[in-house]
Tab-separated table of C-alpha atoms and ligand atoms in Angstrom:
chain	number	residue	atom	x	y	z
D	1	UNK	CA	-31.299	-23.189	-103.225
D	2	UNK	CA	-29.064	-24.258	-100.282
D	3	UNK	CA	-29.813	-26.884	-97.687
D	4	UNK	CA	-29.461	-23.632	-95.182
D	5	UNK	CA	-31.696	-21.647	-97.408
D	6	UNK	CA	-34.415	-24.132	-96.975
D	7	UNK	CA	-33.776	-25.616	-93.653
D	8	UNK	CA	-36.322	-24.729	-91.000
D	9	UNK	CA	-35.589	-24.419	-87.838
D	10	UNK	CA	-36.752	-27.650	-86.607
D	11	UNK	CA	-34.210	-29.489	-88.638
D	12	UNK	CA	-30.887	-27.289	-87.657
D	13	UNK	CA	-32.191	-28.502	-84.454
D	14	UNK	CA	-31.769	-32.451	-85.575
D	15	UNK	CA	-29.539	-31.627	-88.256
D	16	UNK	CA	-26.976	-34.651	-87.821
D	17	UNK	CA	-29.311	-37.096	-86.990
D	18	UNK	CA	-30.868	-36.090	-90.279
D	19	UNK	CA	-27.760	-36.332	-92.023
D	20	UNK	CA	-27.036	-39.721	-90.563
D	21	UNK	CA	-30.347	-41.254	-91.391
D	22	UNK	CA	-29.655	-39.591	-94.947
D	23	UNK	CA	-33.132	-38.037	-95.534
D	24	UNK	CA	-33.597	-35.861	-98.493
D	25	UNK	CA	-35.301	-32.815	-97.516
D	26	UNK	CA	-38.711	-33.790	-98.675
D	27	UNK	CA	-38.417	-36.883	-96.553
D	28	UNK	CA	-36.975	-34.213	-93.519
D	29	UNK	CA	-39.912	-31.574	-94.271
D	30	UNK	CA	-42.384	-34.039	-93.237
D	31	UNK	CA	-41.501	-34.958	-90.183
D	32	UNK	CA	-41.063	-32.009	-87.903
D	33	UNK	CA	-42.204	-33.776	-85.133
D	34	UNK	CA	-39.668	-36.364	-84.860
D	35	UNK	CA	-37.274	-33.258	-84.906
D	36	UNK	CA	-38.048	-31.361	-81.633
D	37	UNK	CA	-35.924	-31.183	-79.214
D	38	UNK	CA	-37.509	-31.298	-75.672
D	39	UNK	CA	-38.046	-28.048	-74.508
D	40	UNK	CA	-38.945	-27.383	-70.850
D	41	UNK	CA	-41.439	-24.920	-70.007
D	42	UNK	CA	-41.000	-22.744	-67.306
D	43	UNK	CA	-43.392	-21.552	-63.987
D	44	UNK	CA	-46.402	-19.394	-65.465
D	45	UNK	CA	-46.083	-15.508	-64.505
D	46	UNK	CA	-48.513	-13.810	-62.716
D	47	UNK	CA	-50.577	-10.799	-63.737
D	48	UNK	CA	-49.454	-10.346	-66.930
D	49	UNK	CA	-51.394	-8.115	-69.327
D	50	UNK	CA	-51.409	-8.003	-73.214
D	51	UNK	CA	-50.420	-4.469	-74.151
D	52	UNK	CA	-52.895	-3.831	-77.204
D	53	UNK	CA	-50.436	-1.365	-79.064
D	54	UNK	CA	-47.969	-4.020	-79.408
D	55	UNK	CA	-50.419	-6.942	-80.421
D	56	UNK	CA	-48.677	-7.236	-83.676
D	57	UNK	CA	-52.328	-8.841	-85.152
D	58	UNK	CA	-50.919	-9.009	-88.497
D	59	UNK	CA	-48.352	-11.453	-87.764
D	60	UNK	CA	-48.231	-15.346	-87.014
D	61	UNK	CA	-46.204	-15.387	-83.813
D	62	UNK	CA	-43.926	-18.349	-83.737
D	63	UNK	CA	-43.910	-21.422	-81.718
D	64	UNK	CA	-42.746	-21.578	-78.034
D	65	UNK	CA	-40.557	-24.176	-79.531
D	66	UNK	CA	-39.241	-22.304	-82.183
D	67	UNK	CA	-38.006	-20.080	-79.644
D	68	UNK	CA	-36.833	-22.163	-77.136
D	69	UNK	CA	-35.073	-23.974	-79.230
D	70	UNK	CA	-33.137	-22.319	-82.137
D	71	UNK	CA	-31.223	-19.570	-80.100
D	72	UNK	CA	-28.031	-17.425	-80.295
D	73	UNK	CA	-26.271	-17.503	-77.121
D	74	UNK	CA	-22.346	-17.785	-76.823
D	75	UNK	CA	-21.838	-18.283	-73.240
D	76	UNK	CA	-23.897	-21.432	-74.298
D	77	UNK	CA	-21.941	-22.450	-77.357
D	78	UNK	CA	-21.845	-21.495	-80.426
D	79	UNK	CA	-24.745	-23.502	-82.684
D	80	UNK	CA	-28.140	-22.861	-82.497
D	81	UNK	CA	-29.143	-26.064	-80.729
D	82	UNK	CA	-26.377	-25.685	-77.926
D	83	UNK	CA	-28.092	-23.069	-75.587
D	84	UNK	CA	-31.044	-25.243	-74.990
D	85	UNK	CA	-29.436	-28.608	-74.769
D	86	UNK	CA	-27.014	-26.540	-72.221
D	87	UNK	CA	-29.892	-24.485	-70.441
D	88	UNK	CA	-29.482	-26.101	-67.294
D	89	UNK	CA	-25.510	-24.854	-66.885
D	90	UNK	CA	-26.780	-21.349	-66.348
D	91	UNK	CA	-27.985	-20.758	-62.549
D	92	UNK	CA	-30.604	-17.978	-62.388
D	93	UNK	CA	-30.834	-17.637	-58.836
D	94	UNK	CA	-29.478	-16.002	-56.540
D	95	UNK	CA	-29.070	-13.130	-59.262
D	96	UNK	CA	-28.193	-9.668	-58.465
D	97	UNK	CA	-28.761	-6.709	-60.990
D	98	UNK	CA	-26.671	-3.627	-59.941
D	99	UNK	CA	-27.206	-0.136	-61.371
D	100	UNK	CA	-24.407	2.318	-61.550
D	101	UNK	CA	-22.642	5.164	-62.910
D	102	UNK	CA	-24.274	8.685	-63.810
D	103	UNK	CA	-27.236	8.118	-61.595
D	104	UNK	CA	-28.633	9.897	-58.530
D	105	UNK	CA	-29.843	6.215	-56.835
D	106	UNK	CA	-27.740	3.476	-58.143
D	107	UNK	CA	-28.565	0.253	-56.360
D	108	UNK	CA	-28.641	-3.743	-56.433
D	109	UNK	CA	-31.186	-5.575	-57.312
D	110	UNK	CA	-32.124	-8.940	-56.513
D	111	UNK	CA	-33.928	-10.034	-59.082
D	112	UNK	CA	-37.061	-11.123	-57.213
D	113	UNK	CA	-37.498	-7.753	-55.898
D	114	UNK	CA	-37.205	-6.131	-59.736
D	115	UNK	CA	-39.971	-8.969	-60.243
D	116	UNK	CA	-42.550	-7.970	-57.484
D	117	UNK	CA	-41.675	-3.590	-58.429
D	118	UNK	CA	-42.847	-3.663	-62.359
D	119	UNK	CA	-45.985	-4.275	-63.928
D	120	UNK	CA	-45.228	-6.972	-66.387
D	121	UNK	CA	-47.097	-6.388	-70.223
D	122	UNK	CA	-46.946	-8.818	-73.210
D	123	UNK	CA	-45.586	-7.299	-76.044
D	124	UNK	CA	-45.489	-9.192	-79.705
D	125	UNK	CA	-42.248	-7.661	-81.165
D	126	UNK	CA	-40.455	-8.827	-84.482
D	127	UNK	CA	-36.636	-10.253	-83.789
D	128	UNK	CA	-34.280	-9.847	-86.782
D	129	UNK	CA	-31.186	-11.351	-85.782
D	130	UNK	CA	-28.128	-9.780	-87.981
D	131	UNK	CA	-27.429	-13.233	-89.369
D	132	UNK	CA	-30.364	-12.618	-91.903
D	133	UNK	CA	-33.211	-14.743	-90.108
D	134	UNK	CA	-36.034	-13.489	-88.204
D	135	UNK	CA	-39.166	-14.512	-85.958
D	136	UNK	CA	-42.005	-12.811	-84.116
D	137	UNK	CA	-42.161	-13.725	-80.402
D	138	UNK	CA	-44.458	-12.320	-77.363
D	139	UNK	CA	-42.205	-11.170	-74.867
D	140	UNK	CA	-43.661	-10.347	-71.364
D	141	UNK	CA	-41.577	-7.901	-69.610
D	142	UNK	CA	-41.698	-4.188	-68.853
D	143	UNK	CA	-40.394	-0.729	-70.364
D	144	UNK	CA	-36.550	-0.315	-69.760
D	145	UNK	CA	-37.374	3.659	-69.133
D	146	UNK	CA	-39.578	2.517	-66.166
D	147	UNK	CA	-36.261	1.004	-64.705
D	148	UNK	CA	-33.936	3.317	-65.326
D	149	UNK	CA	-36.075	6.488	-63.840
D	150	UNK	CA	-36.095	4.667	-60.807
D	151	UNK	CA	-32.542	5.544	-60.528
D	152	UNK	CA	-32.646	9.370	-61.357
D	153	UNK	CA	-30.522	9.341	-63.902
D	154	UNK	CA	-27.837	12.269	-63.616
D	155	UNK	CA	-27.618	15.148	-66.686
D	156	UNK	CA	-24.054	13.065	-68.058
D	157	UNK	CA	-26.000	9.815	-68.468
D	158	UNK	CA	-25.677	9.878	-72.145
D	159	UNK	CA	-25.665	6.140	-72.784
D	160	UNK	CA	-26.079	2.814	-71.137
D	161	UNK	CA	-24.016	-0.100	-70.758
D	162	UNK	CA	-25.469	-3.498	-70.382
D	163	UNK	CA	-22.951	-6.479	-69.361
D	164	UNK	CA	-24.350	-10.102	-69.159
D	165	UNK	CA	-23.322	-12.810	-67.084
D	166	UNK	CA	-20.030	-14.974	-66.935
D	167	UNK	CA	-20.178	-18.374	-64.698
D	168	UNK	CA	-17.547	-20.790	-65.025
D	169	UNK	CA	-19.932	-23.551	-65.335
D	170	UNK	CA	-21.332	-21.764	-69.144
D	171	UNK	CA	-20.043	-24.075	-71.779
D	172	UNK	CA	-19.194	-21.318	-73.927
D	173	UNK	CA	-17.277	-18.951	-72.138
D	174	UNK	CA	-14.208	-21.645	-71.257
D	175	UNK	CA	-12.362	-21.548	-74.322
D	176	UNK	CA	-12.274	-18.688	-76.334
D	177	UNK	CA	-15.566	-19.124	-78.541
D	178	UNK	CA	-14.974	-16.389	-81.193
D	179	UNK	CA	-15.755	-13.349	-78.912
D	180	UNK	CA	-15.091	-12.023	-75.518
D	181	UNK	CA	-16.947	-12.613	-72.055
D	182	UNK	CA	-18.473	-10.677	-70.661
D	183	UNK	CA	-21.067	-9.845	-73.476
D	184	UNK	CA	-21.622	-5.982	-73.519
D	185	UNK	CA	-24.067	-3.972	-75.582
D	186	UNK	CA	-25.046	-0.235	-74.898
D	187	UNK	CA	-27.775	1.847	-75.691
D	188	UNK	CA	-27.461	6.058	-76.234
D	189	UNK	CA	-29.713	7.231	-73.696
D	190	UNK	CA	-33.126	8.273	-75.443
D	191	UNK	CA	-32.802	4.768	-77.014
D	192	UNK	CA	-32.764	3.212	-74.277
D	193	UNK	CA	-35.627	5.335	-72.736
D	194	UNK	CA	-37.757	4.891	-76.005
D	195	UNK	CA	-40.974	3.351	-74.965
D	196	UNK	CA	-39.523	0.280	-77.438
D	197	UNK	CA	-37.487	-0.867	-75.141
D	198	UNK	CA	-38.250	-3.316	-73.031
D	199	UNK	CA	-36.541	-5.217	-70.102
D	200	UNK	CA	-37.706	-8.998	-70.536
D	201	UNK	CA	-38.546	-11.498	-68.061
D	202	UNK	CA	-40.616	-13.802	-70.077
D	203	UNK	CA	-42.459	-15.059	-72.928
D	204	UNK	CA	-45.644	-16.604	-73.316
D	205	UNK	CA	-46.679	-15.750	-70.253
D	206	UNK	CA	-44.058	-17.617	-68.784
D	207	UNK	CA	-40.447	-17.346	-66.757
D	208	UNK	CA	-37.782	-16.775	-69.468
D	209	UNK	CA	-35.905	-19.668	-70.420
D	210	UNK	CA	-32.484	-19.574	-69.490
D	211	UNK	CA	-31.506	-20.321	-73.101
D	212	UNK	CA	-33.190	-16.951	-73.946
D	213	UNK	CA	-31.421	-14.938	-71.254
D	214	UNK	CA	-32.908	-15.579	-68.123
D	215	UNK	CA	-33.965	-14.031	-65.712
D	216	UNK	CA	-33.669	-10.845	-67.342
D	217	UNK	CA	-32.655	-9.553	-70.806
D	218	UNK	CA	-32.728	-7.014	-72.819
D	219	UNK	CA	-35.046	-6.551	-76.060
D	220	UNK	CA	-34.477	-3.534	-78.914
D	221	UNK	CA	-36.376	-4.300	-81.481
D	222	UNK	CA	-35.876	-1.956	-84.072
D	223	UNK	CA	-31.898	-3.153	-83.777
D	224	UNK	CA	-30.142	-6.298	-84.969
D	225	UNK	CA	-30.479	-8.854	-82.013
D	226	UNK	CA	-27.149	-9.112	-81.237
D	227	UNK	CA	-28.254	-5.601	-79.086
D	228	UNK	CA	-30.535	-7.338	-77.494
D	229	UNK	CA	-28.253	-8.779	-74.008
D	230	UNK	CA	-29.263	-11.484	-72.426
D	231	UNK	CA	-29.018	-12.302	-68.423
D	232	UNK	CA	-28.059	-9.135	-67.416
D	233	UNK	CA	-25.761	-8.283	-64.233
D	234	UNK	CA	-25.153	-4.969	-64.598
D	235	UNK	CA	-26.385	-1.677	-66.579
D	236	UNK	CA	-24.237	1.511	-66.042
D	237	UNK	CA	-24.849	4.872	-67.112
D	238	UNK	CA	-22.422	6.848	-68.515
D	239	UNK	CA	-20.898	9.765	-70.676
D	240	UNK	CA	-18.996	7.864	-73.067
D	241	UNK	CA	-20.227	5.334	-75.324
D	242	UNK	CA	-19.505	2.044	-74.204
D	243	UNK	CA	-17.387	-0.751	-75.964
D	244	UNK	CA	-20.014	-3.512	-77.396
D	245	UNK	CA	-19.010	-6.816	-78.121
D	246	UNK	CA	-19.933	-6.730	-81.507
D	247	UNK	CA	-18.812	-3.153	-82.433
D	248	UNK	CA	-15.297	-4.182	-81.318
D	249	UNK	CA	-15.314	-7.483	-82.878
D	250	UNK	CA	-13.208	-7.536	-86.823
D	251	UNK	CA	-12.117	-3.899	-85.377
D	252	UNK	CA	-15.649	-2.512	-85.898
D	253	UNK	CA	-16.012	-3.116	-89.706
D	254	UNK	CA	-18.718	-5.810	-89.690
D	255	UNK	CA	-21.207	-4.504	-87.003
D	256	UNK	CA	-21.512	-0.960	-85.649
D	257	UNK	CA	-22.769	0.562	-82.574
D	258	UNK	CA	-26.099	1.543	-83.873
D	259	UNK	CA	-26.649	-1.566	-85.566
D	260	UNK	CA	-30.438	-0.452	-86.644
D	261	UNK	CA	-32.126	-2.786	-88.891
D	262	UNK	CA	-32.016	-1.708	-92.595
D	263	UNK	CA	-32.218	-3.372	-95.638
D	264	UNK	CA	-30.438	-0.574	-97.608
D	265	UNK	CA	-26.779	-1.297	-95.433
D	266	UNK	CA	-25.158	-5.243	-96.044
D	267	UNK	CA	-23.106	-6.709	-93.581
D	268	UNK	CA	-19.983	-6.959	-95.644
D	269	UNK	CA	-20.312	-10.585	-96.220
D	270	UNK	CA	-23.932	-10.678	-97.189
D	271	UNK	CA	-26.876	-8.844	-97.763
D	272	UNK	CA	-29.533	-7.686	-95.366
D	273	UNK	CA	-32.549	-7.355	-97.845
D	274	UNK	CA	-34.007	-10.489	-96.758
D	275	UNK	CA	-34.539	-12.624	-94.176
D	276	UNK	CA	-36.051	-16.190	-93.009
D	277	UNK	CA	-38.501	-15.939	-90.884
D	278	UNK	CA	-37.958	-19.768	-88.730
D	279	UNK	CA	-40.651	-21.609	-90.003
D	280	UNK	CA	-40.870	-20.191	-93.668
D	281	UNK	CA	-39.750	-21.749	-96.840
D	282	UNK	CA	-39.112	-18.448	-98.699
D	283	UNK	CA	-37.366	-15.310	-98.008
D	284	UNK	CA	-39.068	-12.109	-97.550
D	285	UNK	CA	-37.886	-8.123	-97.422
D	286	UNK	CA	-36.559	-6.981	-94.538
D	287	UNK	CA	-38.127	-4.038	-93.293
D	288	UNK	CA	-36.337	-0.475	-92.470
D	289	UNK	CA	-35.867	-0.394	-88.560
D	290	UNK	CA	-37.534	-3.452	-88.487
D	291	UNK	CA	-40.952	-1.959	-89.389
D	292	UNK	CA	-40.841	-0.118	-86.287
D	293	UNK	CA	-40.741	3.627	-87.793
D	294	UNK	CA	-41.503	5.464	-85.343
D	295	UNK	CA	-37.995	5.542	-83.859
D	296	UNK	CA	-36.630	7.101	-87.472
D	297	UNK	CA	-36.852	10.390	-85.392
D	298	UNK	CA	-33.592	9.428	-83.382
D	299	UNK	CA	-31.605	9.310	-86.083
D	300	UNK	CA	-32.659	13.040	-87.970
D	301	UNK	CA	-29.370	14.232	-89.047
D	302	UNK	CA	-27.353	11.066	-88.523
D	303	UNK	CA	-25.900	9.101	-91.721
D	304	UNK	CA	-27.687	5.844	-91.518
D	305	UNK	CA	-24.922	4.172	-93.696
D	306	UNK	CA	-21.696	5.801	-91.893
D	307	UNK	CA	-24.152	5.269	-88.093
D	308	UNK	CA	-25.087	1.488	-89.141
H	1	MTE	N1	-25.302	-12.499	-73.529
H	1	MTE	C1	-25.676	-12.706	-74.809
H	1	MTE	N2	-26.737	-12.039	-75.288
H	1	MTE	C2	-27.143	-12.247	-76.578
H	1	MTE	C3	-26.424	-13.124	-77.432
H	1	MTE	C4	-25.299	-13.812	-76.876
H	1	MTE	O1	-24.629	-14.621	-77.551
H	1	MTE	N3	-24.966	-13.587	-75.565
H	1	MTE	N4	-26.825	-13.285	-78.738
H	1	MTE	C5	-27.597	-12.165	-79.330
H	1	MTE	C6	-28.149	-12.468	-80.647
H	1	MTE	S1	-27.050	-12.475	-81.944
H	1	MTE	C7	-29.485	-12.617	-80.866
H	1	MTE	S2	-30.116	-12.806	-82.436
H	1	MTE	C8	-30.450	-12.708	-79.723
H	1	MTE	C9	-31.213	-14.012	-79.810
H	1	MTE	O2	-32.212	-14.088	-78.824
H	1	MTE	P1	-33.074	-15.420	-78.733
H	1	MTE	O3	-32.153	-16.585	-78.741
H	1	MTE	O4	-33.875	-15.311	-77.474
H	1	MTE	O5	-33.978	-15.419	-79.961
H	1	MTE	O6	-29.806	-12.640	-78.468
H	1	MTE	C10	-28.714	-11.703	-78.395
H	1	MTE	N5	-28.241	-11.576	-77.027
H	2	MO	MO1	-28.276	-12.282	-83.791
C-alpha cells in the first residue's frame, strides 16, 4: 500500500513534521495526539433539534477534529491542512446573502436575519468528496427548499446558481490556485428543492467553522462534495444551467454537472469504487448516490454515465 493509502487524516495534518522526525508509520499511527492541529471551536447554536430521519444510527460520525481540520477549500489554499491554519483570513461578518433571478421576491440577506427566520435541525449526512475519501459529519442547518420558497420562485426557475465568496485577504484566491474565483456550483431546480438539501450553518451544534464554509454553505449529499459551496454570497435562479467550477474545469471531461455519487462511473484518472473514510485503515465500497436512494427518481430516463 501507499503512504496516502494508509495515512489518516491526523497525519496529512502533521505530515512534514512527520517526515522530518522520520517516523515509520507504525511509530506515526501511535501517536495521533501529538498530530492535531489546534482547532478552535466556535459559539454553541441555539435551539437546535436532532432530526430523527437523518440520525444516520448505523454510522460512527467522525471527530469535530477530523472535520475541522482536514478540509477542501481553495480560496484557503490548496492542501488539506491550509484552510484551518488560514481560518482566520476569512471575515464572516458583516455577510450579505442576496437572492436573485427567476423569483417573485428576490432579496438580501444579512446573514443574522437568515439565522433568527429558520428552524435549525441536525442532520448526520455521509460526505464523499470526489477525490475518493469520505466521512460522516452532523451538520446543523435547515432545508434549502425552505429558503428558496421564501422567494416565490417564478415558472423559468429551472436551476440554481450558488457563487461563494472572494476577499482579497483569502490566501488562495491571489494567485491563480488551479481554478477560478469565484467558486460556482448549481443545482437543477427539484434538486435543489429535494428535502436532501440542506443550507448549513453548523455542525455539532455549533457556528460553522470558517474553514468549512462559514457562515453558510451548501450541503448535497447524494453528490460529490465539490457541489457542496461553501460561504455563500449569492444564489440565483435561472433558466439556463449555470457554469460550475468544476464542470468547466479540463473543458468538462473530468467532472460533470450532475456529479452524483456512483461507483459504476471513474473519474478518468482513478476509480470511484472505493473510498477512505478519514479515520479508517482500509477502503470500503462506495455506495450508489451515496446510499441516499431515494433521489434515484430524479434521474428516470437520464443516462447516469453520459449525466455523471
Ligand atoms: N467555495 C468552495 N466550496 C467548496 C470547496 C472549495 O474549494 N471552495 N471545496 C469542495 C469540496 S471538493 C469538498 S469535498 C467540500 C469539503 O467540505 P469540508 O471541508 O467541510 O469537509 O467542500 C466543497 N465546497
Ligand atoms: Mo471534494
Amino acid at each position: 500500500m501507499r503512504w496516502s493509502e494508509v495515512t489518516p487524516r491526523s497525519l496529512y495534518v502533521r505530515r512534514r513534521e512527520f517526515l522530518k522526525l522520520g517516523a515509520g508509520s507504525a511509530l506515526a499511527l501511535s501517536l495521533p495526539a501529538f498530530a492535531r492541529a489546534k482547532v478552535e471551536h466556535g459559539p454553541k447554536l441555539a435551539g437546535v433539534t436532532a432530526n430523527p430521519n437523518y440520525a444516520l444510527a448505523e454510522e460512527k460520525k467522525n471527530s469535530f477534529e477530523d472535520i475541522t481540520t482536514y478540509n477542501n477549500f481553495y480560496e484557503l489554499g490548496s492542501d488539506k491542512s491550509d484552510p484551518s491554519e488560514n481560518a482566520g483570513k476569512l471575515q464572516t461578518r458583516p455577510w450579505t446573502v442576496s437572492v436573485e433571478g427567476e423569483v417573485g421576491k428576490p432579496r438580501k440577506w444579512d446573514i443574522e436575519e437568515i439565522l433568527k427566520s429558520f428552524p435549525i435541525e441536525e442532520r448526520v449526512y455521509r460526505l464523499r468528496c470526489v477525490e475518493a475519501w469520505s466521512m460522516v459529519i452532523p451538520w446543523d442547518g435547515f432545508p434549502l427548499a425552505d429558503f428558496l420558497k421564501k422567494h416565490d420562485p417564478t415558472s423559468r426557475a429551472k436551476y440554481v446558481a450558488f457563487e461563494s465568496a472572494v476577499q482579497p485577504q483569502m490566501p488562495g484566491v491571489k494567485g491563480y490556485a488551479g481554478i477560478p474565483f469565484p467558486y460556482l456550483e448549481g443545482l437543477r431546480i427539484d434538486e435543489a428543492m429535494h428535502p436532501l438539501s440542506l443550507l448549513v450553518v453548523g455542525l455539532y451544534g455549533e457556528a460553522l467553522p470558517n474553514q468549512d464554509g462559514a457562515p453558510i454553505r451548501l450541503v448535497v449529499p447524494w453528490k460529490y462534495g465539490f457541489k457542496s459551496a461553501k460561504s455563500i454570497v449569492k444564489i440565483r435562479l435561472q433558466e439556463s444551467q449555470p457554469p460550475t467550477t468544476w464542470n468547466q474545469y479540463g473543458g468538462g471531461a473530468e467532472y460533470g454537472f450532475y456529479a452524483n455519487v456512483n461507483p459504476d462511473v471513474d473519474h478518468p484518472r482513478w476509480s470511484q469504487a472505493r473510498e477512505r473514510r478519514i479515520g479508517e485503515l482500509l477502503r470500503r465500497k462506495t455506495l450508489m448516490f451515496n446510499g441516499y436512494s431515494e433521489v434515484a427518481s430524479l434521474y428516470a430516463g437520464l443516462d447516469l454515465r453520459k449525466f455523471y
